[in-house]
Each structure stands twice: as C-alpha cells, then as structure tokens.
Amino acid sequence: MMRTSARMRQLQGVGLVLITTWLFCLPFVSTTTELRQHTQIIISVLAVLGVNIATGYGGMISLGHGVFVGVGAFATGYFVDEMSLPWLLAISMGIVTASLSGALVGIPALRIKGIHLALLTLCMAIVFQPLSKRFPAFTGGVSGKAIEARFEAPIWLGDSRMASAVYRYVFCILVVLFALGLTWNLVNSRAGRAMRALRDNDTAAAIYGINLVRTRVITFSISAGLAGLAGALQVVLVPYVSQDNYSVQESLVVYATAVIGGLGSIWGSVLGVVARTGFGALGERLSGVDGFGLVSEFFELLDEQAFVFGVGLIALTFVFPRGLAGIGTKNKQQTGS
Amino acid sequence: MDYVLLLQRIFDALFNSAIYSSLALALVIIFRATGLLNFAQGEMATFSGYIAFVFLVGPQPRLKGGGLAGLIPGVPLSVPLAVMGAVVAGMAVGAATEKVLIRPLRNAPELSLVNVSIGLLLVINSLMAQWWGTGPRVFPALFPTGAGQNFDIFGARLRYSTIGVWALLFVVLICLIFLLKRTRIGLAFRAVSINQTNSELVGIPVGRILMYGWALAAGFGALAACISANSVLLEPSMMLRVLVYAFAAATLGGLDSPKGALVGGVIVGLSQTLIPAYVPFIGFELSVLPVLIAMTVVLLVRPAGLYGTKRIERV
C-alpha cells in the first residue's frame, strides 16, 4: 500500500477542488461540441481505470483494453438498436458482455503470466480490428454503423441541443464518479487486498486461503467491465460505432495513460487522463505555431497522442517508475508484476 | 481433393513463412539473451524498410515543404545495396536502443521493460506516420515476381521470389551459425544467453555483447521488413499483423530456440494460408484467429513450445 505524505494529501485535495470547479463551470462556458469532447475525456478515465485494476492491482499486464472498450461499445449499440432495449439496460448489457469477454481472457491469465500475458493481450489488440470487420451485423463492418436510438434529455429539460449535451455530460460524470467510488471501495476491501496479495506473491496468497482462480478471473472481468462501460458511454455520447476507433495504438495509449498516471493508485488513473488532456491541449497549440523546417515538424508531432505518450512512457519508466501519482510517496516496494 | 491446388497453396505460403521466420528469429535472439520480448521489433523493422525506401527514391516526406528533409536528394541505389544499407542502419538503431534504453534498466522489474518497448512501438510508429504519412508506398520486389517467373512442379508454380527469399535466409543463417559457433563474440554471446552473472565473472563485457545481440535481431527484422514491403506495401503499421504471426511462430517453436523460430515460422505460414482455404467459415479476415488460438494453447499447455527450454518453477 502506498503511504501518502501529508503534503501530497494537501496537493491531492487542491487538485480535487480544481477538477471539481472545472467540471462545474464547463457547461456554462463551452459549446455543445466542446462539451462532448470533454465528456469523452472524462469517460476515458474508466478504460484507464480498467487497465489499472488488471495491471496495477492484479499484476496482470494488459495491453489490450481497447478491445474491451470496443466490445462494450458494439454490444451497447447492438442491444439498444437491434433489440430496442432501454438505454440503462443496454449499457448494463454492454458492461456484462465486456466482463464476460474479460473473463475469457482472465482464464488463460491463470497460467500465462508476466511478459507472456502482455504478448497475448497485445496480439489480441492487433487482431481485434480485422476480427470486428468480419462481423458487420454487430460492428457495421469496415465503415461502422450509426445507432438510431438517441440518448436524449427528458422533455422537462427542454429539447435544445445544449440541454441534451449537458444532460449527457452530467450523466457520464455521475456514472464515472460512481464507478470511481465503487472501485475505490473494492481495492480497499477484503477482495482488493486479496488481489494485491496475489500480485505480490501468489504462493503466499494461496497459503492464506485466497482462491487464486476466482480472484484472478474476477479481477480481470471487473477491469474489462470498466473498459466496457467506457465503450458504452461513448455510444451514449456519439451514436455511432466503428472498428476504426479501436486500433492497437488506441489500446496502447490507454495502457500508457494508466502507467503514466501511476499503477496501483485510483487517483493515478485520473491524473493520467488529466496529464493526457493537458499535453493534448499544449500539442494542439504548438502544432499551430509556424516555425520553420524541422522545428514545426517537431511541434506537429506533439499533436500526436501516440508520440507524446510513447515518449512519456519511456521517460517516466526512467524517472518516476511509479507514475505521476507515485511522485512524493514514501515507499520502496515495487508495484506491478 | 485437388492436389495441384494444395501444392500451389503450400508454395505460396512458403513466401510468408520466410518473413515470419526471420522476424521470429529476431524476437528469439533477444528473448534468449535477455528474457525480454521486444514488442517494438515490428516497428523497428518497418523503420528499416523505410530506410531502404529512402535509399531507393529519396526521403519523400509527407509534408509539402518537407522542412529541411525536402532538400536532401535521393540516393539512387540498386535494390540489393539499398536493402544492405537498411539492414546495417537497422542494426545501428537496434544497438543504440539497447545502449540507451535497455541497459540502464538491467535490474528493473519486467514491467519497466514492457513499458519501454511499448513506448518505443508508439514513438517509432508515430514518427513514421508523421514523416512519410500513413498511406502505403510502393516498394520494389527483391526477387523477380512477374508472370512466368516460376518453376513448374507437378503443375503448381513455385515462384523464383520464394526460392530467392529462402536462399537469402539460409545464407544469412549460415553466417549466423558461423558467427555463434566459430568466433569469440559468438562464444561470448552464447555464454551470456546461458548465464549473465557467470559471464560477467569470467570477464565477458555483458552489456556490449547484449548490444551486439540487439543489433543482430534488428538486422533480421530489417530483412523481414524488406522482404514483406513489396507484398503488403510499405506503411507505418505494416509489421503489426506480421508481428502477431511472428510472435505465434516464436511461441510455437519455443521462445528461446532459433530452430524453433524457423520451424514455427513455416508452420504458421502454412496454417495461415491452408486453414482459411479449407475451412470456409474462417475466411481471409479470420485467418489470424487459428494462429492466435494455437499460440494461447501452446502458452497454456506447453510454454516451452516445440524446441524451447523447459522452465521449472518452484511451487
């Protein structure tokens, strides 16, 4: 368990207040498009949290969480459109489908560990796109498909586009907060201690009576379910699913965000996404700058998420192996596998 | 059953087998020496492919002005020279990667190494996309592939390019075996692969030897990229799917066995072509699925693969 110093705790408090104020003010100052983009960022916390649960708390390296985001999105789209289920039910079914697919990966993860699991999940992420093209009924094939159903604000909120955008924004924030709270409780509960015990030494954990099979499979399905929820909320926000959004790079950026934020810390996942947003905004600003020659080319690179996160991943491994959330924590123990 | 067609499919598959075998060899060389799976191997290989491309037709940056790069004239080299140049440049990149990124992390946990190789994958991929764009580029074939340039064997066509690629691979392999078995560096490399601590104690410069290993691996990767760039077209993500097959080949053969990588590459290449051809449900898009399942099963049931060293775990 990480010990956080009093000073860090204060910093965290300040950060929390800042984020809350920011979230509160956003609907008043932004257009519907901006609000949608910000909602997408908030949703992405869930996928990052999913990786964190599997890798940070469970010790199972997962490079393929984009796959579960995709499964969640495709399933939600299918249930809400083809089966005409109400939204909340469809979202739940999306989570369940993603969790089940997560359990499917969790089962081999019982025996396949460390770098071999990383290999398997990476291959899974690479294969997901061609695979989803093969089942156009669910995924819309190469070009993707539009979802007919809309997640609209109830009539008493008015029927302007802004009202719907704000409604979706608030809904997604509430869901994300709920998921964060639930995860925080989970990792600090008996089950969460079992996960961490398993990560640090599975033989010792087994001796203490922890059921290895059950804990591993459940950990992986919870983490996949969180990623699936992110996918489901994406459909809530933009009624369109396409395999285009679930490339390998996407999966790896989610993983990189989790590592950069700090594995084994819920706060770290939020921090990772905040850092990603900050760098994204900075990159966008800089890429507009007219430098000359190589300089402007370099600035343009900063706009590429994959590049910034690749560099960040390497740099942090050297400087702060425990991620942004690990800065200032007093503990010599290693996280991860 | 149409035996001529079967033979034809096997001949066609053998070309891809050579690609998978050589990329798998690259993975195995590094895994054997360091216990690290280099997830960025495919991107490093693609980068070498682009270097060959630059040698052939010039930098061709995506950006209109191209910055300073637009000023660099093309170096019109012949194809074999360009490939050789790309292999050498790729080896330099591999060596530099080991020296700068991997060596400082020698005592770091496995997760750190995974992170670095994933970071490298992302960085190289986006660099290539930035410089050359994501659109596919035409790359010349290393060996003649035109119509009629083939042997007729029982009515099936065995193309010159397939034979050429395998001949090339065998020549390189013979050089590799000579290097490993007959030279001091090879001896040192084998020692380091077996036990790093003991090698250090007898005075082998482990770091430098590992750097040679990375260079060697990157060389095989570059070769794989140059072979495949003609058929899959040169683009930043072209080796990602190939990487899956190569990982499958390496796993199947045993992650620490060069012989296994060769045999695994042939098996994976054959199954990639033959299974979709005879199982209609799988079709072309799902051709990677049986390979992935086979890899999972091997990792589950027999992690040592066909020829790998069995690891005994303390329970």
PDB file of N, CA, C and O in Angstrom, chain A residues 1-57:
ATOM      1  N   MET A   1       0.855  -1.204   0.000  1.00  0.00           N
ATOM      2  CA  MET A   1       0.000   0.000   0.000  1.00  0.00           C
ATOM      3  C   MET A   1       0.876   1.235   0.000  1.00  0.00           C
ATOM      4  O   MET A   1       1.882   1.299   0.691  1.00  0.00           O
ATOM      5  N   MET A   2       0.485   2.195  -0.808  1.00  0.00           N
ATOM      6  CA  MET A   2       1.256   3.422  -0.845  1.00  0.00           C
ATOM      7  C   MET A   2       0.961   4.285   0.370  1.00  0.00           C
ATOM      8  O   MET A   2      -0.173   4.451   0.762  1.00  0.00           O
ATOM      9  N   ARG A   3       2.020   4.817   0.934  1.00  0.00           N
ATOM     10  CA  ARG A   3       1.832   5.792   2.011  1.00  0.00           C
ATOM     11  C   ARG A   3       1.933   7.177   1.412  1.00  0.00           C
ATOM     12  O   ARG A   3       2.932   7.525   0.791  1.00  0.00           O
ATOM     13  N   THR A   4       0.921   7.960   1.581  1.00  0.00           N
ATOM     14  CA  THR A   4       0.956   9.301   1.024  1.00  0.00           C
ATOM     15  C   THR A   4       1.317  10.273   2.127  1.00  0.00           C
ATOM     16  O   THR A   4       0.727  10.237   3.210  1.00  0.00           O
ATOM     17  N   SER A   5       2.280  11.146   1.815  1.00  0.00           N
ATOM     18  CA  SER A   5       2.680  12.108   2.837  1.00  0.00           C
ATOM     19  C   SER A   5       1.601  13.183   2.970  1.00  0.00           C
ATOM     20  O   SER A   5       0.764  13.362   2.089  1.00  0.00           O
ATOM     21  N   ALA A   6       1.636  13.926   4.107  1.00  0.00           N
ATOM     22  CA  ALA A   6       0.611  14.933   4.374  1.00  0.00           C
ATOM     23  C   ALA A   6       0.607  15.988   3.285  1.00  0.00           C
ATOM     24  O   ALA A   6      -0.443  16.430   2.830  1.00  0.00           O
ATOM     25  N   ARG A   7       1.805  16.346   2.813  1.00  0.00           N
ATOM     26  CA  ARG A   7       1.912  17.385   1.803  1.00  0.00           C
ATOM     27  C   ARG A   7       1.234  16.933   0.507  1.00  0.00           C
ATOM     28  O   ARG A   7       0.502  17.693  -0.129  1.00  0.00           O
ATOM     29  N   MET A   8       1.493  15.651   0.128  1.00  0.00           N
ATOM     30  CA  MET A   8       0.873  15.124  -1.079  1.00  0.00           C
ATOM     31  C   MET A   8      -0.645  15.115  -0.943  1.00  0.00           C
ATOM     32  O   MET A   8      -1.377  15.382  -1.884  1.00  0.00           O
ATOM     33  N   ARG A   9      -1.083  14.792   0.260  1.00  0.00           N
ATOM     34  CA  ARG A   9      -2.522  14.732   0.502  1.00  0.00           C
ATOM     35  C   ARG A   9      -3.155  16.103   0.286  1.00  0.00           C
ATOM     36  O   ARG A   9      -4.213  16.231  -0.316  1.00  0.00           O
ATOM     37  N   GLN A  10      -2.419  17.139   0.771  1.00  0.00           N
ATOM     38  CA  GLN A  10      -2.906  18.502   0.559  1.00  0.00           C
ATOM     39  C   GLN A  10      -2.986  18.815  -0.935  1.00  0.00           C
ATOM     40  O   GLN A  10      -3.983  19.321  -1.432  1.00  0.00           O
ATOM     41  N   LEU A  11      -1.901  18.430  -1.654  1.00  0.00           N
ATOM     42  CA  LEU A  11      -1.864  18.676  -3.092  1.00  0.00           C
ATOM     43  C   LEU A  11      -3.029  17.997  -3.781  1.00  0.00           C
ATOM     44  O   LEU A  11      -3.685  18.553  -4.660  1.00  0.00           O
ATOM     45  N   GLN A  12      -3.280  16.742  -3.351  1.00  0.00           N
ATOM     46  CA  GLN A  12      -4.387  15.999  -3.932  1.00  0.00           C
ATOM     47  C   GLN A  12      -5.701  16.719  -3.689  1.00  0.00           C
ATOM     48  O   GLN A  12      -6.557  16.798  -4.569  1.00  0.00           O
ATOM     49  N   GLY A  13      -5.836  17.255  -2.460  1.00  0.00           N
ATOM     50  CA  GLY A  13      -7.056  17.993  -2.139  1.00  0.00           C
ATOM     51  C   GLY A  13      -7.234  19.177  -3.062  1.00  0.00           C
ATOM     52  O   GLY A  13      -8.306  19.388  -3.640  1.00  0.00           O
ATOM     53  N   VAL A  14      -6.147  19.931  -3.236  1.00  0.00           N
ATOM     54  CA  VAL A  14      -6.207  21.098  -4.119  1.00  0.00           C
ATOM     55  C   VAL A  14      -6.593  20.672  -5.533  1.00  0.00           C
ATOM     56  O   VAL A  14      -7.466  21.268  -6.180  1.00  0.00           O
ATOM     57  N   GLY A  15      -5.949  19.588  -5.994  1.00  0.00           N
ATOM     58  CA  GLY A  15      -6.249  19.083  -7.331  1.00  0.00           C
ATOM     59  C   GLY A  15      -7.707  18.726  -7.482  1.00  0.00           C
ATOM     60  O   GLY A  15      -8.357  19.056  -8.477  1.00  0.00           O
ATOM     61  N   LEU A  16      -8.232  18.069  -6.467  1.00  0.00           N
ATOM     62  CA  LEU A  16      -9.626  17.632  -6.494  1.00  0.00           C
ATOM     63  C   LEU A  16     -10.565  18.823  -6.598  1.00  0.00           C
ATOM     64  O   LEU A  16     -11.511  18.828  -7.386  1.00  0.00           O
ATOM     65  N   VAL A  17     -10.266  19.882  -5.789  1.00  0.00           N
ATOM     66  CA  VAL A  17     -11.103  21.081  -5.816  1.00  0.00           C
ATOM     67  C   VAL A  17     -11.052  21.730  -7.197  1.00  0.00           C
ATOM     68  O   VAL A  17     -12.076  22.106  -7.774  1.00  0.00           O
ATOM     69  N   LEU A  18      -9.808  21.782  -7.760  1.00  0.00           N
ATOM     70  CA  LEU A  18      -9.649  22.387  -9.087  1.00  0.00           C
ATOM     71  C   LEU A  18     -10.458  21.644 -10.136  1.00  0.00           C
ATOM     72  O   LEU A  18     -11.183  22.238 -10.930  1.00  0.00           O
ATOM     73  N   ILE A  19     -10.339  20.296 -10.103  1.00  0.00           N
ATOM     74  CA  ILE A  19     -11.047  19.494 -11.104  1.00  0.00           C
ATOM     75  C   ILE A  19     -12.552  19.685 -10.963  1.00  0.00           C
ATOM     76  O   ILE A  19     -13.275  19.868 -11.946  1.00  0.00           O
ATOM     77  N   THR A  20     -13.030  19.673  -9.710  1.00  0.00           N
ATOM     78  CA  THR A  20     -14.473  19.827  -9.484  1.00  0.00           C
ATOM     79  C   THR A  20     -14.971  21.172 -10.010  1.00  0.00           C
ATOM     80  O   THR A  20     -15.991  21.241 -10.695  1.00  0.00           O
ATOM     81  N   THR A  21     -14.221  22.241  -9.702  1.00  0.00           N
ATOM     82  CA  THR A  21     -14.623  23.571 -10.164  1.00  0.00           C
ATOM     83  C   THR A  21     -14.683  23.597 -11.690  1.00  0.00           C
ATOM     84  O   THR A  21     -15.643  24.079 -12.290  1.00  0.00           O
ATOM     85  N   TRP A  22     -13.653  23.055 -12.297  1.00  0.00           N
ATOM     86  CA  TRP A  22     -13.543  22.992 -13.749  1.00  0.00           C
ATOM     87  C   TRP A  22     -14.760  22.276 -14.335  1.00  0.00           C
ATOM     88  O   TRP A  22     -15.406  22.759 -15.257  1.00  0.00           O
ATOM     89  N   LEU A  23     -15.075  21.105 -13.756  1.00  0.00           N
ATOM     90  CA  LEU A  23     -16.197  20.318 -14.263  1.00  0.00           C
ATOM     91  C   LEU A  23     -17.504  21.083 -14.111  1.00  0.00           C
ATOM     92  O   LEU A  23     -18.377  21.042 -14.970  1.00  0.00           O
ATOM     93  N   PHE A  24     -17.633  21.826 -12.989  1.00  0.00           N
ATOM     94  CA  PHE A  24     -18.871  22.549 -12.717  1.00  0.00           C
ATOM     95  C   PHE A  24     -19.061  23.705 -13.697  1.00  0.00           C
ATOM     96  O   PHE A  24     -20.158  23.969 -14.172  1.00  0.00           O
ATOM     97  N   CYS A  25     -17.935  24.395 -13.995  1.00  0.00           N
ATOM     98  CA  CYS A  25     -18.038  25.584 -14.844  1.00  0.00           C
ATOM     99  C   CYS A  25     -18.202  25.243 -16.320  1.00  0.00           C
ATOM    100  O   CYS A  25     -18.773  26.015 -17.075  1.00  0.00           O
ATOM    101  N   LEU A  26     -17.675  24.073 -16.728  1.00  0.00           N
ATOM    102  CA  LEU A  26     -17.628  23.734 -18.154  1.00  0.00           C
ATOM    103  C   LEU A  26     -18.921  23.964 -18.917  1.00  0.00           C
ATOM    104  O   LEU A  26     -18.924  24.641 -19.950  1.00  0.00           O
ATOM    105  N   PRO A  27     -20.078  23.433 -18.433  1.00  0.00           N
ATOM    106  CA  PRO A  27     -21.304  23.561 -19.232  1.00  0.00           C
ATOM    107  C   PRO A  27     -21.678  25.006 -19.503  1.00  0.00           C
ATOM    108  O   PRO A  27     -22.373  25.291 -20.480  1.00  0.00           O
ATOM    109  N   PHE A  28     -21.233  25.931 -18.639  1.00  0.00           N
ATOM    110  CA  PHE A  28     -21.638  27.309 -18.823  1.00  0.00           C
ATOM    111  C   PHE A  28     -20.796  28.039 -19.859  1.00  0.00           C
ATOM    112  O   PHE A  28     -21.208  29.053 -20.394  1.00  0.00           O
ATOM    113  N   VAL A  29     -19.594  27.533 -20.099  1.00  0.00           N
ATOM    114  CA  VAL A  29     -18.696  28.288 -20.959  1.00  0.00           C
ATOM    115  C   VAL A  29     -18.410  27.612 -22.298  1.00  0.00           C
ATOM    116  O   VAL A  29     -17.729  28.190 -23.133  1.00  0.00           O
ATOM    117  N   SER A  30     -18.906  26.397 -22.511  1.00  0.00           N
ATOM    118  CA  SER A  30     -18.491  25.721 -23.744  1.00  0.00           C
ATOM    119  C   SER A  30     -19.671  25.475 -24.678  1.00  0.00           C
ATOM    120  O   SER A  30     -20.832  25.477 -24.268  1.00  0.00           O
ATOM    121  N   THR A  31     -19.313  25.242 -25.945  1.00  0.00           N
ATOM    122  CA  THR A  31     -20.330  24.901 -26.938  1.00  0.00           C
ATOM    123  C   THR A  31     -20.653  23.414 -26.812  1.00  0.00           C
ATOM    124  O   THR A  31     -19.985  22.684 -26.081  1.00  0.00           O
ATOM    125  N   THR A  32     -21.662  22.949 -27.543  1.00  0.00           N
ATOM    126  CA  THR A  32     -22.037  21.534 -27.439  1.00  0.00           C
ATOM    127  C   THR A  32     -20.892  20.639 -27.878  1.00  0.00           C
ATOM    128  O   THR A  32     -20.656  19.591 -27.290  1.00  0.00           O
ATOM    129  N   THR A  33     -20.167  21.054 -28.917  1.00  0.00           N
ATOM    130  CA  THR A  33     -19.067  20.224 -29.413  1.00  0.00           C
ATOM    131  C   THR A  33     -17.970  20.107 -28.365  1.00  0.00           C
ATOM    132  O   THR A  33     -17.470  19.018 -28.083  1.00  0.00           O
ATOM    133  N   GLU A  34     -17.617  21.252 -27.782  1.00  0.00           N
ATOM    134  CA  GLU A  34     -16.570  21.232 -26.752  1.00  0.00           C
ATOM    135  C   GLU A  34     -17.000  20.370 -25.574  1.00  0.00           C
ATOM    136  O   GLU A  34     -16.212  19.605 -25.018  1.00  0.00           O
ATOM    137  N   LEU A  35     -18.285  20.513 -25.218  1.00  0.00           N
ATOM    138  CA  LEU A  35     -18.786  19.750 -24.080  1.00  0.00           C
ATOM    139  C   LEU A  35     -18.696  18.259 -24.371  1.00  0.00           C
ATOM    140  O   LEU A  35     -18.302  17.468 -23.514  1.00  0.00           O
ATOM    141  N   ARG A  36     -19.004  17.887 -25.630  1.00  0.00           N
ATOM    142  CA  ARG A  36     -18.934  16.470 -25.989  1.00  0.00           C
ATOM    143  C   ARG A  36     -17.496  15.973 -25.900  1.00  0.00           C
ATOM    144  O   ARG A  36     -17.209  14.898 -25.379  1.00  0.00           O
ATOM    145  N   GLN A  37     -16.559  16.798 -26.389  1.00  0.00           N
ATOM    146  CA  GLN A  37     -15.154  16.394 -26.324  1.00  0.00           C
ATOM    147  C   GLN A  37     -14.705  16.205 -24.884  1.00  0.00           C
ATOM    148  O   GLN A  37     -14.012  15.237 -24.546  1.00  0.00           O
ATOM    149  N   HIS A  38     -15.124  17.123 -24.022  1.00  0.00           N
ATOM    150  CA  HIS A  38     -14.732  16.993 -22.625  1.00  0.00           C
ATOM    151  C   HIS A  38     -15.366  15.770 -21.984  1.00  0.00           C
ATOM    152  O   HIS A  38     -14.740  15.092 -21.166  1.00  0.00           O
ATOM    153  N   THR A  39     -16.620  15.481 -22.370  1.00  0.00           N
ATOM    154  CA  THR A  39     -17.255  14.282 -21.828  1.00  0.00           C
ATOM    155  C   THR A  39     -16.473  13.040 -22.248  1.00  0.00           C
ATOM    156  O   THR A  39     -16.284  12.115 -21.455  1.00  0.00           O
ATOM    157  N   GLN A  40     -15.999  13.045 -23.497  1.00  0.00           N
ATOM    158  CA  GLN A  40     -15.218  11.899 -23.966  1.00  0.00           C
ATOM    159  C   GLN A  40     -13.964  11.701 -23.125  1.00  0.00           C
ATOM    160  O   GLN A  40     -13.586  10.571 -22.810  1.00  0.00           O
ATOM    161  N   ILE A  41     -13.340  12.820 -22.771  1.00  0.00           N
ATOM    162  CA  ILE A  41     -12.138  12.725 -21.939  1.00  0.00           C
ATOM    163  C   ILE A  41     -12.485  12.119 -20.580  1.00  0.00           C
ATOM    164  O   ILE A  41     -11.792  11.234 -20.074  1.00  0.00           O
ATOM    165  N   ILE A  42     -13.605  12.600 -20.004  1.00  0.00           N
ATOM    166  CA  ILE A  42     -13.996  12.107 -18.682  1.00  0.00           C
ATOM    167  C   ILE A  42     -14.283  10.608 -18.747  1.00  0.00           C
ATOM    168  O   ILE A  42     -13.886   9.836 -17.872  1.00  0.00           O
ATOM    169  N   ILE A  43     -14.933  10.187 -19.838  1.00  0.00           N
ATOM    170  CA  ILE A  43     -15.234   8.762 -19.992  1.00  0.00           C
ATOM    171  C   ILE A  43     -13.958   7.936 -20.030  1.00  0.00           C
ATOM    172  O   ILE A  43     -13.896   6.838 -19.488  1.00  0.00           O
ATOM    173  N   SER A  44     -12.924   8.483 -20.672  1.00  0.00           N
ATOM    174  CA  SER A  44     -11.723   7.678 -20.875  1.00  0.00           C
ATOM    175  C   SER A  44     -11.052   7.303 -19.553  1.00  0.00           C
ATOM    176  O   SER A  44     -10.240   6.382 -19.510  1.00  0.00           O
ATOM    177  N   VAL A  45     -11.418   8.004 -18.476  1.00  0.00           N
ATOM    178  CA  VAL A  45     -10.891   7.619 -17.160  1.00  0.00           C
ATOM    179  C   VAL A  45     -11.235   6.160 -16.871  1.00  0.00           C
ATOM    180  O   VAL A  45     -10.430   5.416 -16.299  1.00  0.00           O
ATOM    181  N   LEU A  46     -12.430   5.742 -17.314  1.00  0.00           N
ATOM    182  CA  LEU A  46     -12.885   4.392 -16.982  1.00  0.00           C
ATOM    183  C   LEU A  46     -11.987   3.317 -17.594  1.00  0.00           C
ATOM    184  O   LEU A  46     -11.633   2.340 -16.922  1.00  0.00           O
ATOM    185  N   ALA A  47     -11.633   3.494 -18.874  1.00  0.00           N
ATOM    186  CA  ALA A  47     -10.793   2.497 -19.529  1.00  0.00           C
ATOM    187  C   ALA A  47      -9.431   2.428 -18.850  1.00  0.00           C
ATOM    188  O   ALA A  47      -8.875   1.347 -18.623  1.00  0.00           O
ATOM    189  N   VAL A  48      -8.912   3.622 -18.512  1.00  0.00           N
ATOM    190  CA  VAL A  48      -7.611   3.674 -17.840  1.00  0.00           C
ATOM    191  C   VAL A  48      -7.698   2.978 -16.484  1.00  0.00           C
ATOM    192  O   VAL A  48      -6.812   2.211 -16.092  1.00  0.00           O
ATOM    193  N   LEU A  49      -8.805   3.223 -15.803  1.00  0.00           N
ATOM    194  CA  LEU A  49      -9.021   2.583 -14.510  1.00  0.00           C
ATOM    195  C   LEU A  49      -9.060   1.059 -14.682  1.00  0.00           C
ATOM    196  O   LEU A  49      -8.539   0.313 -13.840  1.00  0.00           O
ATOM    197  N   GLY A  50      -9.663   0.619 -15.779  1.00  0.00           N
ATOM    198  CA  GLY A  50      -9.714  -0.817 -16.066  1.00  0.00           C
ATOM    199  C   GLY A  50      -8.319  -1.415 -16.146  1.00  0.00           C
ATOM    200  O   GLY A  50      -8.020  -2.435 -15.522  1.00  0.00           O
ATOM    201  N   VAL A  51      -7.441  -0.767 -16.912  1.00  0.00           N
ATOM    202  CA  VAL A  51      -6.058  -1.245 -17.019  1.00  0.00           C
ATOM    203  C   VAL A  51      -5.400  -1.253 -15.643  1.00  0.00           C
ATOM    204  O   VAL A  51      -4.691  -2.188 -15.269  1.00  0.00           O
ATOM    205  N   ASN A  52      -5.682  -0.193 -14.879  1.00  0.00           N
ATOM    206  CA  ASN A  52      -5.088  -0.071 -13.554  1.00  0.00           C
ATOM    207  C   ASN A  52      -5.494  -1.246 -12.652  1.00  0.00           C
ATOM    208  O   ASN A  52      -4.670  -1.781 -11.920  1.00  0.00           O
ATOM    209  N   ILE A  53      -6.774  -1.631 -12.719  1.00  0.00           N
ATOM    210  CA  ILE A  53      -7.227  -2.745 -11.892  1.00  0.00           C
ATOM    211  C   ILE A  53      -6.497  -4.027 -12.280  1.00  0.00           C
ATOM    212  O   ILE A  53      -5.970  -4.744 -11.427  1.00  0.00           O
ATOM    213  N   ALA A  54      -6.439  -4.302 -13.584  1.00  0.00           N
ATOM    214  CA  ALA A  54      -5.805  -5.546 -14.021  1.00  0.00           C
ATOM    215  C   ALA A  54      -4.307  -5.517 -13.767  1.00  0.00           C
ATOM    216  O   ALA A  54      -3.745  -6.455 -13.198  1.00  0.00           O
ATOM    217  N   THR A  55      -3.638  -4.435 -14.180  1.00  0.00           N
ATOM    218  CA  THR A  55      -2.179  -4.397 -14.142  1.00  0.00           C
ATOM    219  C   THR A  55      -1.660  -3.894 -12.799  1.00  0.00           C
ATOM    220  O   THR A  55      -0.770  -4.498 -12.201  1.00  0.00           O
ATOM    221  N   GLY A  56      -2.223  -2.787 -12.323  1.00  0.00           N
ATOM    222  CA  GLY A  56      -1.711  -2.191 -11.092  1.00  0.00           C
ATOM    223  C   GLY A  56      -2.085  -2.993  -9.860  1.00  0.00           C
ATOM    224  O   GLY A  56      -1.248  -3.216  -8.994  1.00  0.00           O
ATOM    225  N   TYR A  57      -3.342  -3.396  -9.773  1.00  0.00           N
ATOM    226  CA  TYR A  57      -3.776  -4.112  -8.578  1.00  0.00           C
ATOM    227  C   TYR A  57      -3.689  -5.617  -8.742  1.00  0.00           C
ATOM    228  O   TYR A  57      -3.388  -6.337  -7.799  1.00  0.00           O
TER     229      TYR A  57
END
